[in-house]
Amino acid sequence: MTNKRVLSGIQPTGGIHLGNYLGAVQNWVRSQDEYDNIFCIVDLHAITVYQDPKILRKNIRELAGILFACGLDPQKCSLFVQSDVTEHTELTWILNCTTPIGWMKRMTQFKDKSDKQKEKSTMGLFDYPVLMAADILLYETDLVPVGEDQKQHVELTRDIAEKFNGTYGPTFKIPEPVIPKVGARVMGLDDPAKKMSKSEEKQGHAIFLLDEPDVIRKKIMRATTDSLTTIQFDESRAGIYNLLCIYQVLTGEGRDAIEKHFEGKGYGDFKKALAEVVIESLRPLQEKYQQIIADPHYVESLLKQGASKIRPIARRVVDAAKDRIGLGL
Ligand code: ATP
Ligand code: LTN
């Protein structure tokens, strides 16, 4: 029996933050031995909102470096840049023509992002979930490890695949989302009502994996909490709950043990302890990142190698879809 295939993606819209890491990347790394793994730097998704071209190019390389530093192993997975494999755009067009607009109008991420973008919202932003469906369906994916915010997009992907298969005959494999129990929705440190996001520009909103220890300490000490004092996992106290969840995933300790450990202590003590846990968890990957980017060609060659390895799968699936529909000669 062959291994199940995992596919996931991340946008090169800035440095990776703790939400990306705990919600997605850490799980990609952990399950590498078990599955056949494909990971994609989704630059075509990134341009659904304006990106400065020079910064985008720099972000793509840096993101690849960080992902390898986090522990993605080029022997065990293929990491590539989405726009290097043109089949992604080709399948997107085909799926655009089978996806009802009504399904797209229900996508909550589009509503949130287009509210922010207002009249600057593009067709690409609206079409973002179909491009994501193409990413997933191109590789006969079984499992899609993502944070909670992407669950709706994976469900849409399933609907798109089922509709296509129902109309034209079995073509696409139906994928399943994989969402972690803790860490699936890390909230902003400045505002625990908002998910931590790369593109939020406010200082103190996100902890980035390459943040220096002092920056991490400052951000955590200033994180928004409430006027209560006890250290308890209580979802109604969103700020402290978020910090406790981060502590829980990074230490691997149980909730009871954590509450007991901080019994009688104040928010200040807890925040100090959390800052040290975060700093120590990130230290090894920060060191590895410096080694990786010392040779800029190294990352580039791994990305090319990744694309060459997976391109034939994508070609085969697009050709099958074209054939089903009756496209071409
Ligand atoms: P942007 O702000 O540019 O939209 P983002 O921070 O939402 O970016 P993505 O590249 O869109 O990051 O997401 C990569 C992965 O990280 C996805 O699987 C997504 O579900 C996950 N993720 C993003 N934000 C969080 C978060 N706050 N908590 C947990 N997982 C998250
Ligand atoms: N939309 C995702 C990124 C993404 C993705 C994918 C995730 C693009 N294509 C395919 C899983 C599978 C996001 O995190 N915003």
Coordinates of C-alpha atoms in Angstrom, one line a residue, residues 1-291:
M1 CA 0.0 0.0 0.0
T2 CA 1.3 3.5 -0.8
N3 CA 1.5 6.3 1.8
K4 CA -1.3 8.8 2.0
R5 CA -0.5 12.1 0.3
V6 CA -0.4 15.4 2.3
L7 CA -0.5 18.8 0.6
S8 CA -0.5 22.2 2.1
G9 CA 0.4 25.7 1.3
I10 CA 1.6 29.0 2.8
Q11 CA 1.6 32.5 1.4
P12 CA 4.9 34.4 1.0
T13 CA 3.3 37.5 2.5
G14 CA 5.9 38.1 5.2
G15 CA 7.6 36.2 8.0
I16 CA 6.0 33.1 9.5
H17 CA 4.3 33.8 12.8
L18 CA 3.5 31.5 15.8
G19 CA 0.0 31.0 14.4
N20 CA 1.3 29.6 11.1
Y21 CA 3.8 27.5 13.0
L22 CA 1.4 26.0 15.6
G23 CA -1.6 25.8 13.3
A24 CA 0.1 24.3 10.3
V25 CA 3.9 24.1 9.8
Q26 CA 4.7 22.2 13.0
N27 CA 2.3 19.5 11.9
W28 CA 3.8 19.3 8.4
V29 CA 7.1 18.7 10.0
R30 CA 5.8 16.1 12.5
S31 CA 4.0 13.9 10.0
Q32 CA 6.8 13.9 7.4
D33 CA 7.8 10.3 8.1
E34 CA 4.3 8.9 7.8
Y35 CA 3.1 10.5 4.6
D36 CA 4.1 11.4 1.0
N37 CA 4.4 15.2 1.4
I38 CA 4.0 18.2 -0.9
F39 CA 4.2 21.7 0.4
C40 CA 3.7 24.8 -1.7
I41 CA 4.7 28.5 -1.4
V42 CA 1.6 30.0 -2.8
D43 CA 2.8 33.2 -4.5
L44 CA -0.3 33.3 -6.8
H45 CA -2.4 33.5 -3.7
A46 CA -0.2 36.2 -2.3
I47 CA -0.9 38.5 -5.3
T48 CA -4.6 38.5 -4.6
V49 CA -3.7 41.6 -2.6
Y50 CA -1.0 44.0 -3.8
Q51 CA 2.6 42.9 -3.1
D52 CA 5.7 45.0 -3.8
P53 CA 7.5 42.9 -6.5
K54 CA 10.9 43.1 -4.9
I55 CA 9.6 42.2 -1.5
L56 CA 7.6 39.4 -2.8
R57 CA 10.6 37.8 -4.4
K58 CA 12.6 38.2 -1.2
N59 CA 9.7 36.8 0.9
I60 CA 9.5 33.6 -1.3
R61 CA 13.2 32.8 -0.7
E62 CA 13.1 33.7 3.0
L63 CA 9.9 31.6 3.5
A64 CA 11.5 28.6 1.9
G65 CA 14.6 29.1 4.2
I66 CA 12.4 29.3 7.3
L67 CA 10.4 26.2 6.3
F68 CA 13.6 24.1 6.0
A69 CA 14.8 25.6 9.3
C70 CA 11.5 24.5 10.9
G71 CA 12.5 21.0 10.0
L72 CA 11.0 20.3 6.5
D73 CA 13.4 17.7 5.1
P74 CA 14.1 17.9 1.4
Q75 CA 14.5 14.1 1.4
K76 CA 11.0 13.5 2.7
C77 CA 9.0 16.3 1.1
S78 CA 8.8 18.4 -2.0
L79 CA 8.7 22.1 -1.4
F80 CA 8.1 24.3 -4.5
V81 CA 6.8 27.7 -5.6
Q82 CA 3.2 27.6 -6.9
S83 CA 3.8 29.8 -10.0
D84 CA 6.6 27.5 -11.2
V85 CA 4.0 24.8 -11.9
T86 CA 1.7 26.3 -14.5
E87 CA -0.8 23.5 -14.1
H88 CA -2.2 25.4 -11.0
T89 CA -3.5 28.2 -13.1
E90 CA -4.7 25.8 -15.9
L91 CA -6.8 23.7 -13.5
T92 CA -8.1 26.9 -11.8
W93 CA -9.7 28.0 -15.0
I94 CA -11.3 24.6 -15.6
L95 CA -12.7 24.6 -12.0
N96 CA -13.9 28.2 -12.3
C97 CA -16.2 27.0 -15.0
T98 CA -17.7 24.3 -12.8
T99 CA -18.0 26.2 -9.5
P100 CA -21.2 28.0 -8.8
I101 CA -20.8 31.7 -7.8
G102 CA -23.2 31.1 -5.0
W103 CA -20.7 28.8 -3.2
M104 CA -18.0 31.4 -3.5
K105 CA -20.1 34.1 -2.0
R106 CA -20.3 32.2 1.2
M107 CA -16.5 32.2 1.8
T108 CA -15.9 34.1 5.0
Q109 CA -12.2 34.9 4.3
F110 CA -13.3 36.7 1.1
K111 CA -15.9 38.7 3.1
D112 CA -13.2 39.7 5.7
K113 CA -10.5 40.5 3.2
S114 CA -12.7 42.3 0.8
D115 CA -14.2 44.4 3.7
K116 CA -10.6 45.5 4.3
Q117 CA -9.7 46.0 0.7
K118 CA -12.9 47.8 -0.2
E119 CA -12.9 48.9 -3.9
K120 CA -9.4 47.6 -4.3
S121 CA -10.7 44.0 -4.1
T122 CA -9.8 42.0 -7.2
M123 CA -11.3 39.2 -9.1
G124 CA -8.3 37.1 -7.9
L125 CA -9.3 37.7 -4.2
F126 CA -12.8 36.3 -5.0
D127 CA -11.3 33.4 -6.9
Y128 CA -8.7 32.6 -4.2
P129 CA -10.6 29.5 -3.0
V130 CA -10.8 27.9 -6.5
L131 CA -7.0 28.3 -6.9
M132 CA -6.6 26.6 -3.5
A133 CA -8.9 23.8 -4.7
A134 CA -6.7 23.4 -7.8
D135 CA -3.6 23.2 -5.6
I136 CA -5.1 20.4 -3.6
L137 CA -6.9 18.4 -6.4
L138 CA -3.8 18.5 -8.7
Y139 CA -1.9 16.1 -6.5
E140 CA -4.5 13.5 -5.7
T141 CA -4.3 14.7 -2.1
D142 CA -5.6 12.7 0.8
L143 CA -4.9 15.1 3.7
V144 CA -4.7 18.9 4.0
P145 CA -3.1 20.0 7.3
V146 CA -4.2 23.6 7.9
G147 CA -5.3 26.0 10.7
E148 CA -9.0 26.5 11.5
D149 CA -9.4 29.5 9.2
Q150 CA -8.9 27.3 6.1
K151 CA -11.4 24.6 7.0
Q152 CA -14.1 26.2 4.9
H153 CA -11.8 26.3 1.9
V154 CA -11.0 22.6 2.1
E155 CA -14.7 21.8 2.4
L156 CA -15.4 23.9 -0.7
T157 CA -12.6 21.9 -2.4
R158 CA -14.5 18.7 -1.6
D159 CA -17.7 20.1 -3.0
I160 CA -15.9 21.3 -6.2
A161 CA -14.3 17.8 -6.7
E162 CA -17.6 16.0 -6.0
K163 CA -19.5 18.2 -8.4
F164 CA -16.9 17.7 -11.2
N165 CA -16.8 13.9 -10.6
G166 CA -20.6 13.8 -10.6
T167 CA -20.9 15.6 -13.9
Y168 CA -17.9 14.2 -15.8
G169 CA -17.1 10.9 -14.1
P170 CA -14.5 10.1 -11.4
T171 CA -11.5 12.4 -11.9
F172 CA -10.4 13.9 -8.5
K173 CA -9.7 12.4 -5.2
I174 CA -11.7 13.8 -2.3
P175 CA -9.4 15.4 0.3
E176 CA -9.8 15.7 4.1
P177 CA -8.8 18.7 6.3
V178 CA -6.5 18.0 9.3
I179 CA -6.8 20.6 12.0
P180 CA -4.8 20.4 15.3
K181 CA -6.7 20.2 18.6
V182 CA -4.7 23.1 20.2
G183 CA -3.1 25.9 18.2
A184 CA -5.5 25.8 15.3
R185 CA -6.4 29.4 15.9
V186 CA -3.8 31.5 17.6
M187 CA -5.1 35.0 18.2
G188 CA -3.3 38.4 17.9
L189 CA -1.4 39.4 21.0
D190 CA -2.7 43.0 20.7
D191 CA -6.3 41.9 20.1
P192 CA -7.4 38.4 21.1
A193 CA -10.6 38.8 19.1
K194 CA -8.6 38.7 15.8
K195 CA -6.6 35.7 14.4
M196 CA -2.8 36.3 14.3
S197 CA -2.1 37.2 10.7
K198 CA 1.0 38.0 8.7
S199 CA -0.5 40.9 6.9
E200 CA -1.6 42.7 10.1
E201 CA 0.8 45.6 10.4
K202 CA 0.3 46.6 14.0
Q203 CA 3.4 46.3 16.2
G204 CA 2.9 43.7 18.9
H205 CA 0.2 41.8 17.0
A206 CA 2.3 38.7 16.0
I207 CA 5.4 36.9 17.1
F208 CA 7.5 36.0 14.1
L209 CA 9.7 32.9 14.2
L210 CA 12.8 35.1 13.5
D211 CA 12.0 37.7 16.2
E212 CA 14.9 38.4 18.6
P213 CA 14.5 37.4 22.2
D214 CA 14.0 41.0 23.4
V215 CA 11.3 41.6 20.9
I216 CA 9.5 38.4 21.9
R217 CA 9.7 39.4 25.6
K218 CA 8.3 42.9 24.9
K219 CA 5.5 41.6 22.7
I220 CA 4.4 39.0 25.3
M221 CA 4.7 41.3 28.3
R222 CA 2.5 43.8 26.5
A223 CA -0.1 41.3 25.3
T224 CA -3.7 42.2 26.0
T225 CA -5.2 40.3 28.9
D226 CA -8.0 41.2 31.3
S227 CA -8.4 42.6 34.8
L228 CA -8.7 39.2 36.5
T229 CA -5.7 37.5 38.1
T230 CA -5.9 33.7 38.1
I231 CA -4.1 31.6 35.5
Q232 CA -6.8 29.3 34.1
F233 CA -7.8 27.9 30.8
D234 CA -11.1 29.8 30.4
E235 CA -12.2 30.5 26.8
S236 CA -14.3 33.4 27.9
R237 CA -11.0 35.2 28.9
A238 CA -9.7 35.3 25.4
G239 CA -6.3 37.0 26.0
I240 CA -5.0 34.9 28.7
Y241 CA -6.6 31.8 27.2
N242 CA -4.6 32.4 23.9
L243 CA -1.3 32.8 25.8
L244 CA -2.0 29.6 27.8
C245 CA -2.7 27.6 24.6
I246 CA 0.6 28.8 23.2
Y247 CA 2.3 27.7 26.4
Q248 CA 0.5 24.3 26.2
V249 CA 1.5 23.5 22.6
L250 CA 5.1 24.6 23.0
T251 CA 5.7 22.7 26.3
G252 CA 3.4 19.7 25.6
E253 CA 2.2 19.9 29.2
G254 CA -1.4 19.1 30.2
R255 CA -3.8 21.9 31.2
D256 CA -4.2 20.8 34.8
A257 CA -0.4 20.7 35.3
I258 CA 0.0 24.2 33.8
E259 CA -2.7 25.6 36.0
K260 CA -1.2 24.0 39.1
H261 CA 2.3 25.3 38.2
F262 CA 1.0 28.9 38.1
E263 CA -1.3 28.6 41.1
G264 CA -1.0 31.7 43.2
K265 CA 1.2 33.5 40.6
G266 CA 0.2 36.6 38.6
Y267 CA -0.1 37.4 34.9
G268 CA 3.4 39.0 35.0
D269 CA 5.0 35.8 36.2
F270 CA 3.2 33.7 33.7
K271 CA 4.1 36.0 30.8
K272 CA 7.8 36.0 31.8
A273 CA 7.7 32.2 31.8
L274 CA 5.9 32.0 28.5
A275 CA 8.4 34.4 26.9
E276 CA 11.3 32.1 27.9
V277 CA 9.4 29.1 26.5
V278 CA 8.9 30.8 23.2
I279 CA 12.5 32.0 23.0
E280 CA 13.9 28.6 23.7
S281 CA 11.5 26.9 21.3
L282 CA 12.6 29.2 18.5
R283 CA 16.3 29.3 19.2
P284 CA 17.3 26.1 17.3
L285 CA 15.3 27.0 14.2
Q286 CA 16.7 30.6 14.2
E287 CA 20.2 29.2 14.3
K288 CA 19.4 26.7 11.5
Y289 CA 17.9 29.5 9.4
Q290 CA 21.2 31.5 9.5
Q291 CA 23.1 28.4 8.2

